[in-house]
């Protein structure tokens, strides 16, 4: 049995953190992000949820209603409600592209660029981040909006080696779930059976039988300021939110100078988005 404690290291203990990351393929870096960085991103995303609510209201309800998850499900299953792809994606818990590209989210990569941890984990002197990052909201009592069991490599075949950094922006516990991940799966092959997105936009779940159940760790509790770092092959999935709180999180994919990407990425030190060669 792997326990959350086995994966957790104070962020300032960089050498210990690197040893855990290399051994387990999952690291919970405790107290990595300063409170003001987390707060600024959380406030920005909370305001963005209010904007999403404005798109929902013409359908006769609000994201703040107790039955909002059921109302959203009914709405999206109604063939007569013509909902654009943009809105559908947003109603499934994703923040829209303009939010994900906005400057306030860059506070997180900017801080990480000032801290030794990711440089050490990736053995690099320069840090890059895939653009855009992902940001998600999960409504209270919502079991939709869950990413099925996957490895990030299957969603990011355009990058060489990279690590995933998952950032909770609210306290995560067993009720307000974050993720569960499988330790020591970071050297596994890519396990996806078929590379085709389902109607909900996700790839079909990989078979949990590919890993030993005893290696599964529910990554809770976590405090704002803690981050989860995983390898590109580490198996993981979302947990439901059965609490009366909204879950807010964002996730980034970082790579170093020995790696590459054929899509847009952020050169963090230069604060510049680099476009793929063909698009320049
Ligand atoms: O936020 C989630 O529920 C899933 C996140 C995830 O799969 C990731 O950060 O790679
Ligand atoms: Fe993922």
Coordinates of C-alpha atoms and ligand atoms in Angstrom, one line a residue:
X1 CA 0.0 0.0 0.0
X2 CA 1.3 3.4 -0.9
X3 CA 0.2 6.3 1.4
X4 CA 0.0 10.0 0.6
X5 CA 2.7 10.6 3.2
X6 CA 5.2 8.5 1.1
X7 CA 4.7 10.9 -1.8
X8 CA 4.7 14.2 0.2
X9 CA 7.8 16.3 0.7
X10 CA 8.2 19.9 1.8
X11 CA 9.0 21.9 -1.4
X12 CA 12.2 23.4 0.0
X13 CA 13.7 19.9 0.5
X14 CA 14.5 19.7 -3.2
X15 CA 16.8 16.7 -3.1
X16 CA 14.3 14.5 -1.2
X17 CA 11.6 15.7 -3.5
X18 CA 13.5 14.7 -6.5
X19 CA 14.2 11.2 -5.0
X20 CA 10.5 10.7 -4.4
X21 CA 9.5 11.9 -7.9
X22 CA 12.0 9.6 -9.6
X23 CA 11.1 6.6 -7.5
X24 CA 7.3 7.0 -7.4
X25 CA 6.4 9.1 -10.5
X26 CA 4.2 11.2 -8.2
X27 CA 5.3 14.0 -5.9
X28 CA 3.2 16.1 -3.6
X29 CA 5.3 19.2 -3.0
X30 CA 4.0 20.7 0.2
X31 CA 3.8 24.5 0.6
X32 CA 5.4 25.2 -2.8
X33 CA 3.2 28.2 -3.9
X34 CA 2.9 31.3 -1.8
X35 CA -0.6 32.1 -0.5
X36 CA -0.9 35.3 -2.5
X37 CA -0.1 33.5 -5.8
X38 CA -2.8 30.9 -5.1
X39 CA -5.3 33.5 -3.9
X40 CA -4.8 35.7 -7.0
X41 CA -5.4 32.8 -9.4
X42 CA -8.4 31.5 -7.3
X43 CA -10.0 34.9 -7.3
X44 CA -9.5 35.3 -11.0
X45 CA -11.1 31.9 -11.7
X46 CA -14.0 32.6 -9.2
X47 CA -14.8 35.7 -11.2
X48 CA -14.6 33.6 -14.4
X49 CA -17.2 31.2 -13.0
X50 CA -19.5 34.2 -12.5
X51 CA -19.1 34.9 -16.2
X52 CA -19.9 31.3 -17.1
X53 CA -23.0 31.7 -14.9
X54 CA -24.2 34.5 -17.1
X55 CA -24.2 32.1 -20.1
X56 CA -26.1 29.6 -18.0
X57 CA -28.8 31.9 -16.8
X58 CA -30.7 32.3 -20.1
X59 CA -31.4 28.5 -19.8
X60 CA -33.5 29.3 -16.6
X61 CA -31.1 28.4 -13.8
X62 CA -27.8 29.4 -12.1
X63 CA -24.6 27.6 -11.3
X64 CA -25.3 28.5 -7.7
X65 CA -28.5 26.5 -7.6
X66 CA -28.3 23.3 -5.5
X67 CA -29.4 21.3 -8.5
X68 CA -27.1 22.9 -11.0
X69 CA -25.2 19.7 -11.9
X70 CA -28.6 17.9 -12.7
X71 CA -29.9 20.9 -14.6
X72 CA -26.7 21.1 -16.7
X73 CA -26.9 17.4 -17.5
X74 CA -30.5 17.6 -18.6
X75 CA -29.7 20.7 -20.7
X76 CA -26.8 19.0 -22.4
X77 CA -28.8 15.9 -23.1
X78 CA -31.7 17.9 -24.6
X79 CA -31.3 17.7 -28.4
X80 CA -33.5 20.8 -28.8
X81 CA -31.2 23.0 -26.9
X82 CA -28.6 24.0 -29.5
X83 CA -25.5 24.6 -27.4
X84 CA -22.3 25.7 -29.1
X85 CA -19.2 23.5 -28.7
X86 CA -17.6 26.4 -26.8
X87 CA -20.5 26.5 -24.2
X88 CA -20.7 22.7 -24.0
X89 CA -17.0 22.5 -23.1
X90 CA -17.4 25.2 -20.6
X91 CA -20.5 23.5 -19.0
X92 CA -18.4 20.4 -18.6
X93 CA -16.2 22.2 -16.1
X94 CA -13.5 23.7 -18.4
X95 CA -12.7 27.3 -18.3
X96 CA -12.8 28.8 -21.8
X97 CA -9.6 29.4 -23.8
X98 CA -9.6 33.2 -23.2
X99 CA -9.5 32.5 -19.4
X100 CA -6.8 29.9 -19.7
X101 CA -4.6 32.2 -21.8
X102 CA -5.1 35.2 -19.5
X103 CA -2.2 36.8 -17.7
X104 CA -3.4 36.0 -14.1
X105 CA -2.8 32.2 -14.6
X106 CA 0.9 32.9 -15.5
X107 CA 1.5 33.8 -11.9
X108 CA 2.0 30.1 -11.2
X109 CA 4.7 29.3 -13.9
X110 CA 6.3 32.6 -13.1
X111 CA 6.7 31.6 -9.4
X112 CA 7.9 28.1 -10.4
X113 CA 10.5 29.7 -12.6
X114 CA 11.9 31.4 -9.4
X115 CA 12.1 28.1 -7.4
X116 CA 14.7 25.4 -7.9
X117 CA 12.2 22.4 -7.7
X118 CA 11.1 22.0 -11.3
X119 CA 14.6 22.8 -12.7
X120 CA 15.9 20.0 -10.5
X121 CA 13.2 17.5 -11.4
X122 CA 13.6 18.1 -15.1
X123 CA 17.4 18.6 -15.0
X124 CA 17.1 21.8 -16.9
X125 CA 18.3 25.3 -16.8
X126 CA 15.3 26.8 -18.7
X127 CA 11.7 26.1 -18.1
X128 CA 8.9 26.0 -20.7
X129 CA 5.2 25.3 -20.3
X130 CA 2.7 24.0 -22.8
X131 CA 0.1 26.7 -23.7
X132 CA -2.7 27.0 -22.8
X133 CA -2.8 25.5 -19.3
X134 CA -6.0 23.8 -18.2
X135 CA -8.2 25.2 -15.6
X136 CA -11.3 23.5 -14.2
X137 CA -14.2 24.1 -11.9
X138 CA -16.3 21.3 -10.4
X139 CA -19.6 22.3 -9.0
X140 CA -20.7 21.2 -5.5
X141 CA -22.2 17.7 -5.5
X142 CA -21.0 17.2 -9.1
X143 CA -19.7 13.8 -10.3
X144 CA -19.6 15.0 -13.9
X145 CA -16.5 16.8 -15.2
X146 CA -14.2 13.9 -14.3
X147 CA -11.3 12.9 -16.4
X148 CA -11.2 9.1 -16.7
X149 CA -8.1 7.1 -15.9
X150 CA -5.3 8.2 -18.3
X151 CA -1.7 9.1 -18.8
X152 CA -1.0 12.6 -19.9
X153 CA 1.2 11.5 -22.7
X154 CA -2.0 10.3 -24.5
X155 CA -3.3 13.9 -24.5
X156 CA 0.0 15.4 -25.3
X157 CA 1.8 13.5 -28.0
X158 CA 3.3 16.7 -29.4
X159 CA 5.8 17.0 -26.5
X160 CA 9.0 15.2 -25.6
X161 CA 9.5 14.6 -21.9
X162 CA 7.4 16.7 -19.6
X163 CA 5.9 16.7 -16.1
X164 CA 2.4 17.5 -15.1
X165 CA 1.8 20.0 -12.4
X166 CA -1.7 19.9 -10.8
X167 CA -2.5 22.9 -8.6
X168 CA -5.5 22.8 -6.2
X169 CA -6.8 26.3 -5.6
X170 CA -9.2 25.2 -2.7
X171 CA -8.7 22.7 0.1
X172 CA -9.0 19.2 -1.3
X173 CA -10.3 16.4 0.9
X174 CA -12.2 13.1 0.5
X175 CA -15.5 15.0 -0.1
X176 CA -14.2 17.7 -2.4
X177 CA -12.1 15.3 -4.4
X178 CA -9.1 16.1 -6.6
X179 CA -7.3 13.2 -8.2
X180 CA -6.2 9.6 -7.5
X181 CA -2.9 8.4 -9.1
X182 CA -1.0 5.2 -9.3
X183 CA 2.6 5.3 -7.9
X184 CA 5.4 3.7 -9.9
X185 CA 3.6 3.7 -13.2
X186 CA 5.8 6.5 -14.7
X187 CA 7.9 4.0 -16.7
X188 CA 4.9 2.2 -18.1
X189 CA 4.2 2.0 -21.8
X190 CA 1.4 4.2 -23.2
X191 CA -1.6 2.2 -22.3
X192 CA -4.5 3.7 -24.3
X193 CA -6.3 1.2 -26.4
X194 CA -7.7 3.5 -29.0
X195 CA -6.7 7.1 -29.7
X196 CA -10.3 8.4 -30.2
X197 CA -12.1 11.0 -28.1
X198 CA -15.5 10.0 -26.7
X199 CA -18.6 12.3 -27.0
X200 CA -17.6 14.0 -23.7
X201 CA -14.2 14.9 -25.2
X202 CA -12.2 12.4 -23.1
X203 CA -10.2 9.4 -24.3
X204 CA -11.6 6.1 -23.2
X205 CA -10.3 5.1 -19.8
X206 CA -7.2 2.9 -19.7
X207 CA -7.7 -0.4 -18.0
X208 CA -7.0 -0.1 -14.2
X209 CA -5.9 -3.7 -14.4
X210 CA -2.7 -2.4 -16.0
X211 CA -1.5 -1.3 -12.6
X212 CA -1.5 -2.8 -9.1
X213 CA -4.5 -1.5 -7.1
X214 CA -2.2 -1.3 -4.0
X215 CA -0.3 1.5 -5.8
X216 CA -3.4 3.7 -6.1
X217 CA -3.3 6.8 -3.9
X218 CA -6.1 9.2 -3.4
X219 CA -4.4 12.6 -3.4
X220 CA -6.2 14.1 -0.4
X221 CA -6.0 16.0 1.8
X222 CA -4.2 18.8 0.0
X223 CA -3.9 22.5 1.0
X224 CA -3.8 25.5 -1.3
X225 CA 0.0 26.0 -1.9
X226 CA 0.6 22.3 -2.3
X227 CA 1.0 20.9 -5.8
X228 CA 1.0 17.4 -7.3
X229 CA 3.7 16.7 -9.9
X230 CA 3.5 13.6 -12.1
X231 CA 5.4 12.0 -14.9
X232 CA 3.9 12.0 -18.4
X233 CA 3.1 8.3 -18.1
X234 CA 1.9 8.3 -14.5
X235 CA -1.7 6.9 -14.5
X236 CA -4.3 9.1 -12.8
X237 CA -8.0 10.0 -12.8
X238 CA -10.3 12.7 -11.3
X239 CA -12.3 12.1 -8.1
X240 CA -15.9 13.3 -7.7
X241 CA -16.9 16.3 -5.7
X242 CA -19.5 15.2 -3.1
X243 CA -19.0 18.3 -1.0
X244 CA -21.0 21.5 -0.9
X245 CA -17.9 23.5 -2.0
X246 CA -16.8 24.2 -5.6
X247 CA -13.5 22.6 -6.6
X248 CA -11.1 24.9 -8.5
X249 CA -7.8 23.7 -9.9
X250 CA -5.5 24.3 -12.8
X251 CA -2.9 22.1 -14.4
X252 CA 0.3 22.8 -16.4
X253 CA 2.7 20.8 -18.4
X254 CA 6.4 21.8 -18.1
X255 CA 9.4 20.8 -20.1
X256 CA 13.1 21.6 -20.2
X257 CA 15.6 22.6 -22.8
X258 CA 16.4 18.9 -23.8
X259 CA 12.7 18.4 -24.7
X260 CA 10.5 19.9 -27.4
X261 CA 7.0 20.8 -28.4
X262 CA 5.4 21.2 -31.8
X263 CA 2.5 23.3 -30.4
X264 CA 2.4 26.6 -28.6
X265 CA 4.4 27.0 -25.4
X266 CA 5.4 29.6 -22.9
X267 CA 9.1 30.6 -22.6
X268 CA 8.6 31.5 -19.0
X269 CA 11.7 33.5 -18.4
X270 CA 11.0 35.6 -21.5
X271 CA 7.2 35.7 -20.8
X272 CA 6.7 35.0 -24.5
X273 CA 4.4 32.5 -26.2
X274 CA 6.4 30.6 -28.9
X275 CA 4.3 29.5 -31.9
X276 CA 5.0 26.3 -33.8
X277 CA 7.5 26.8 -36.6
X278 CA 4.9 26.4 -39.4
X279 CA 2.6 29.0 -37.8
X280 CA 5.2 31.7 -37.3
Ligands
LIG1 O1 -8.3 18.1 -12.5 C1 -8.6 16.9 -12.8 O2 -9.6 16.4 -12.4 C2 -7.7 16.1 -13.7 C3 -6.4 16.7 -13.9 C4 -5.5 15.9 -14.8 O3 -5.7 14.9 -15.3 C5 -4.1 16.5 -15.0 O4 -3.8 17.5 -14.4 O5 -3.4 15.9 -15.8
LIG2 FE1 -4.0 14.2 -16.6

